[in-house]
Structure formats: C-alpha cells, structure tokens
Short mmCIF file of C-alpha atoms in Angstrom, two decimals:
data_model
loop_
_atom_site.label_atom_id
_atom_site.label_comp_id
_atom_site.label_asym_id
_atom_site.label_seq_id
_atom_site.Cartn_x
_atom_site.Cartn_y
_atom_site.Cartn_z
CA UNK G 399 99.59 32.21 148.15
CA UNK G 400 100.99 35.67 147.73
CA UNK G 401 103.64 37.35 146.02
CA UNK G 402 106.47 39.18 147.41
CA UNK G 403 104.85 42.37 146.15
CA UNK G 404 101.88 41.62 148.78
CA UNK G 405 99.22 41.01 145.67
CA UNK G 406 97.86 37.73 144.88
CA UNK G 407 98.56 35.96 141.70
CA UNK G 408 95.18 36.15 139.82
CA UNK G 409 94.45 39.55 140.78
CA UNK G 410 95.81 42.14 138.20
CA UNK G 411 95.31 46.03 138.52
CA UNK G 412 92.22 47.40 136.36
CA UNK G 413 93.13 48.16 132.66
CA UNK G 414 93.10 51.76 132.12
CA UNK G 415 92.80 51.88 128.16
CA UNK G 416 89.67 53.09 128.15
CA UNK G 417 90.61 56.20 130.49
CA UNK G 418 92.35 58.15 127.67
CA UNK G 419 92.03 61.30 125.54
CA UNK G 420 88.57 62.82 125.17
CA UNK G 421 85.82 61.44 123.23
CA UNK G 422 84.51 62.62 119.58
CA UNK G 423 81.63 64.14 120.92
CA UNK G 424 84.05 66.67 123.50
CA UNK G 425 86.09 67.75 120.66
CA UNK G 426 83.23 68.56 118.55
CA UNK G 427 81.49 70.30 120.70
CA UNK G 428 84.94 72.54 121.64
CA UNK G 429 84.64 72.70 118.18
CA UNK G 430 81.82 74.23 117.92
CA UNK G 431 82.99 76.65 120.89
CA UNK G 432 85.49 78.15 119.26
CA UNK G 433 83.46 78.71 115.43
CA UNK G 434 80.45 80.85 117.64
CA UNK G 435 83.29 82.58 119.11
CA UNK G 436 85.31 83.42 115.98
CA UNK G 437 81.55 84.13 114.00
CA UNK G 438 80.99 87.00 117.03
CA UNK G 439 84.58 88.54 117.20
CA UNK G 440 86.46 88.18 113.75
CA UNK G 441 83.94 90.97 112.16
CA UNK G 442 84.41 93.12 115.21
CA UNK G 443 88.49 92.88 114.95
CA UNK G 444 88.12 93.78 111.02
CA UNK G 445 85.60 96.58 111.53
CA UNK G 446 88.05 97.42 114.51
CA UNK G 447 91.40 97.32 112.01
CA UNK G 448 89.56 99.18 109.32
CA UNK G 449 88.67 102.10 111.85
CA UNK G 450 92.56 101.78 113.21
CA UNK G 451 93.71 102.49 109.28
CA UNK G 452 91.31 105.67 109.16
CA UNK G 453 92.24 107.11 112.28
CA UNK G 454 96.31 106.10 111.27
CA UNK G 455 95.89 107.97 107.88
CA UNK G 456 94.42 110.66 109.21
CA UNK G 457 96.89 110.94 111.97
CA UNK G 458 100.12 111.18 109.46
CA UNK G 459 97.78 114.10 107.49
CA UNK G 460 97.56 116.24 110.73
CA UNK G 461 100.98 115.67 111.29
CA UNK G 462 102.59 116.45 107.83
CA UNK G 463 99.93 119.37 107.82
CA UNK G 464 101.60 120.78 111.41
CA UNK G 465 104.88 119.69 110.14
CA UNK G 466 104.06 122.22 107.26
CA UNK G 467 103.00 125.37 108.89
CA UNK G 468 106.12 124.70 111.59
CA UNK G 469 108.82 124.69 108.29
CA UNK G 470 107.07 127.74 107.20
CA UNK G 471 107.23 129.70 110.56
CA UNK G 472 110.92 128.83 111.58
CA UNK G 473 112.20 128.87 107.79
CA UNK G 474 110.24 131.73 106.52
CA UNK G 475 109.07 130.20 103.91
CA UNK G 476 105.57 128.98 102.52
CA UNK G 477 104.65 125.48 102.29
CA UNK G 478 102.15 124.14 100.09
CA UNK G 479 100.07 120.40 100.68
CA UNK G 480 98.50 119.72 97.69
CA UNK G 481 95.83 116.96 97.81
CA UNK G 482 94.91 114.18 94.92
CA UNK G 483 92.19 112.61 95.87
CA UNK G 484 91.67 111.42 92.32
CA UNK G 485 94.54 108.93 92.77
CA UNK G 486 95.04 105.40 94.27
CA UNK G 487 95.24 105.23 96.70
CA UNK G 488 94.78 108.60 97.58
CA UNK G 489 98.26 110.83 98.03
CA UNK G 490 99.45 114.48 99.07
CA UNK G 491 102.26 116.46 97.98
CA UNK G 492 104.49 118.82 100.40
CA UNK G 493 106.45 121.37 98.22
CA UNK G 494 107.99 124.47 99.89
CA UNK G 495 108.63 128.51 97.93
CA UNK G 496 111.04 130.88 99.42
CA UNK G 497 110.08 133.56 96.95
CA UNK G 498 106.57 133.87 98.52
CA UNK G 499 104.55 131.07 96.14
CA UNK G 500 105.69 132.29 93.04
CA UNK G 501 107.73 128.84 92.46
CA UNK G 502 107.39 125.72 94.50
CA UNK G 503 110.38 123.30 95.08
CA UNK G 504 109.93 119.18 93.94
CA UNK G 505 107.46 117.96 95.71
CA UNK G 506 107.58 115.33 99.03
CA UNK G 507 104.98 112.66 98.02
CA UNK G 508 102.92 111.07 100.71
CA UNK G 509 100.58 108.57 100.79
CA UNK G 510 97.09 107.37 102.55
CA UNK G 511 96.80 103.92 103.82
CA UNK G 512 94.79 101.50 101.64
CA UNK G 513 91.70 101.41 101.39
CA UNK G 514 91.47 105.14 103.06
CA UNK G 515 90.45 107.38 100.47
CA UNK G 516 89.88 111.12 100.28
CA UNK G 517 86.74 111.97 100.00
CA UNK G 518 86.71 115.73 99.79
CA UNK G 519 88.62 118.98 99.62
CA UNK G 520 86.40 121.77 100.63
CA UNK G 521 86.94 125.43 100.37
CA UNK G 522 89.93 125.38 98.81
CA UNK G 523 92.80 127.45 96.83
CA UNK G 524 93.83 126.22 93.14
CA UNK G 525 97.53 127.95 92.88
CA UNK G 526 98.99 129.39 90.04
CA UNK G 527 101.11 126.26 89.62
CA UNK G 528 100.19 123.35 86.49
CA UNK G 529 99.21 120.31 88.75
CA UNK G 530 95.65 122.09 89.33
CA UNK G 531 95.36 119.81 92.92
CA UNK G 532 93.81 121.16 95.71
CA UNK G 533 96.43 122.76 97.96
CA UNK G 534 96.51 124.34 101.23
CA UNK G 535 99.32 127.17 101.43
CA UNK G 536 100.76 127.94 104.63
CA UNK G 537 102.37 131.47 104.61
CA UNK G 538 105.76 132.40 106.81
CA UNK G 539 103.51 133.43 109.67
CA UNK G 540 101.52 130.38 110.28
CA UNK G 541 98.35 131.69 108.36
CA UNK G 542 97.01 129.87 105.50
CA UNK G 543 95.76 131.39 102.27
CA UNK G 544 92.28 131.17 102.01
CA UNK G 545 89.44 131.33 99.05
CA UNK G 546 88.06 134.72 98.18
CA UNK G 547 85.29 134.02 100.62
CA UNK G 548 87.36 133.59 103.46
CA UNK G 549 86.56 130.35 104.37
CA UNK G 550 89.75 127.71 105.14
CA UNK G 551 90.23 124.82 103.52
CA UNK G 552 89.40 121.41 104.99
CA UNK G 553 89.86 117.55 103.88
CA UNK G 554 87.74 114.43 104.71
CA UNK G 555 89.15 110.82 104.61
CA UNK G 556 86.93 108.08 104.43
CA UNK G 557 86.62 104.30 104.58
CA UNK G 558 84.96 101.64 102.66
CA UNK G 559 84.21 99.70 105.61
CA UNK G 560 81.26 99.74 108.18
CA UNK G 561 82.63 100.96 111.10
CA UNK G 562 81.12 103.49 113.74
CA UNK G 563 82.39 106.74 112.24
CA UNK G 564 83.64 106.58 108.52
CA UNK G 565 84.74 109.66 107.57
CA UNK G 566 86.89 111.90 109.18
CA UNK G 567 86.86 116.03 108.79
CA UNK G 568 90.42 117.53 108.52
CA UNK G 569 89.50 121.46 109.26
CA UNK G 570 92.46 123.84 108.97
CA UNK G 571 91.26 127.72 110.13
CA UNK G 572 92.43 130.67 108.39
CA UNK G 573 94.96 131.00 111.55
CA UNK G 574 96.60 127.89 111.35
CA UNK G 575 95.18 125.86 114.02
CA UNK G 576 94.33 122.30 112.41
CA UNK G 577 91.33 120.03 113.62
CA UNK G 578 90.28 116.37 113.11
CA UNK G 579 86.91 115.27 113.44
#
C-alpha cells in the first residue's frame, strides 16, 4: 500500500551520515600543502622585508641629505650631517651655521631603521666642532666641503641579513649631486 507522499512504507531514503566533512587523511595532506608552501616562501618574504628596511633607510638618508643642501641654497646657510655609525642603531645629526661653520645650531637627530647599520664613512671632513663624527658640510651654494684630497664624502648602509645586495653606497660629489648605489 502506499502513502500519500507516493513512497511505500518500508522504503526509507538512504542515510547520508557517512557523506560529511572530509576525512583525516584530506586534512593532513592539506596540511602538509600549506607547511611546503610556507617552508618555500616565509624565508623569501623575510629576506624580502630585510632588503625593504635597507632600501627604506637609505631612502630617508638621501632625502635628509637633499633636504640639506636645499636649506643651505635657499637660506644661505651651511648645513652639516654628521654620521655615528658607532651608535645603535646607527643615527645622523642635521645642524645648520649661518656664520659660515664657525658654530653649528642643536642638532636634528635622525635615525636608521633596525637592524640597518652604517657601515662606512669614506673620504670624509672631521669639523672643528667637539663631537669628532663624520660630517658632510654643505656650503650656501650647493657644494660640499671636501678632504684635502678632493675626494667627496660617501656613506654605506648595510644589513645583517642575506639578501641579494647588502650594502648600499651613499656617494655625494664635490658638486652636490647625491647617488645611491
């Protein structure tokens, strides 16, 4: 005899409790998926960040650095950077003389991104103030005081980390221009 509903009695509609979710073995092996994946791209995204803080810290140099010969073109005025790469982390000093570098005012204090460190400063001019840093000296015409041999001063950051290029070259020429590479 049937039902109303157009089924028979003893026939009921297959169970579907085994149909669920996924087994042990499917999440394991997405598991698995995902750990090759992070093994293969977390060191890439770290090398990647560490190259990103380099690049960052040697960005905001070049920029304080042009920021510092503009103030001493359009103020008349020299503007001394003086670099402590001794310290951590690693910091600069902006400091500006109206009176031609005989005094320098209080100094704007700056920074490098951690872990960056300065690595070198080449070629360059110890003033006659007490702090005995490293300093590059931009004059009221752009130029910047060099060493008795001539050459211009330049500044290399560096990184701990292993990425493709480590150090960066800061190279400012006895004209002004400034160059990072």
């Amino acid at each position: 005899m049937r039902s109303r509903s157009g089924t028979s009695r003893g026939n009921r509609e297959p169970s579907s409790r085994g149909q669920a979710g996924y087994s042990l073995i499917e999440l394991l092996v997405v598991i698995a998926i995902i750990g090759i994946v992070s093994l293969v791209t977390v060191p890439n995204f770290m090398s990647m960040y560490q190259s990103s803080r380099l690049k960052s810290s040697v960005r905001q140099f070049t920029s304080d650095l042009r920021g510092a010969r503009q103030r001493a073109v359009t103020q008349y005025q020299w503007v001394k950077v003086d670099v402590d790469p001794a310290s951590s982390p690693a910091r600069y000093e902006i400091s500006v003389s109206t009176d031609l570098g005989t005094t320098w005012s209080t100094p704007v204090v700056r920074e490098v991104l951690e872990p960056i460190t300065i690595d070198s400063v080449t070629n360059r001019v110890d003033g006659p103030d007490a702090n005995l840093l490293p300093e590059i000296i931009f004059r009221n015409n752009g130029t910047v005081v060099t060493v008795a041999d001539g050459l211009s001063p330049g500044v290399t950051f560096k990184t701990p980390a292993k990425v493709g290029q480590p150090t960066i070259a800061v190279r400012i020429s006895p004209m002004g221009n400034i160059t990072a590479n």
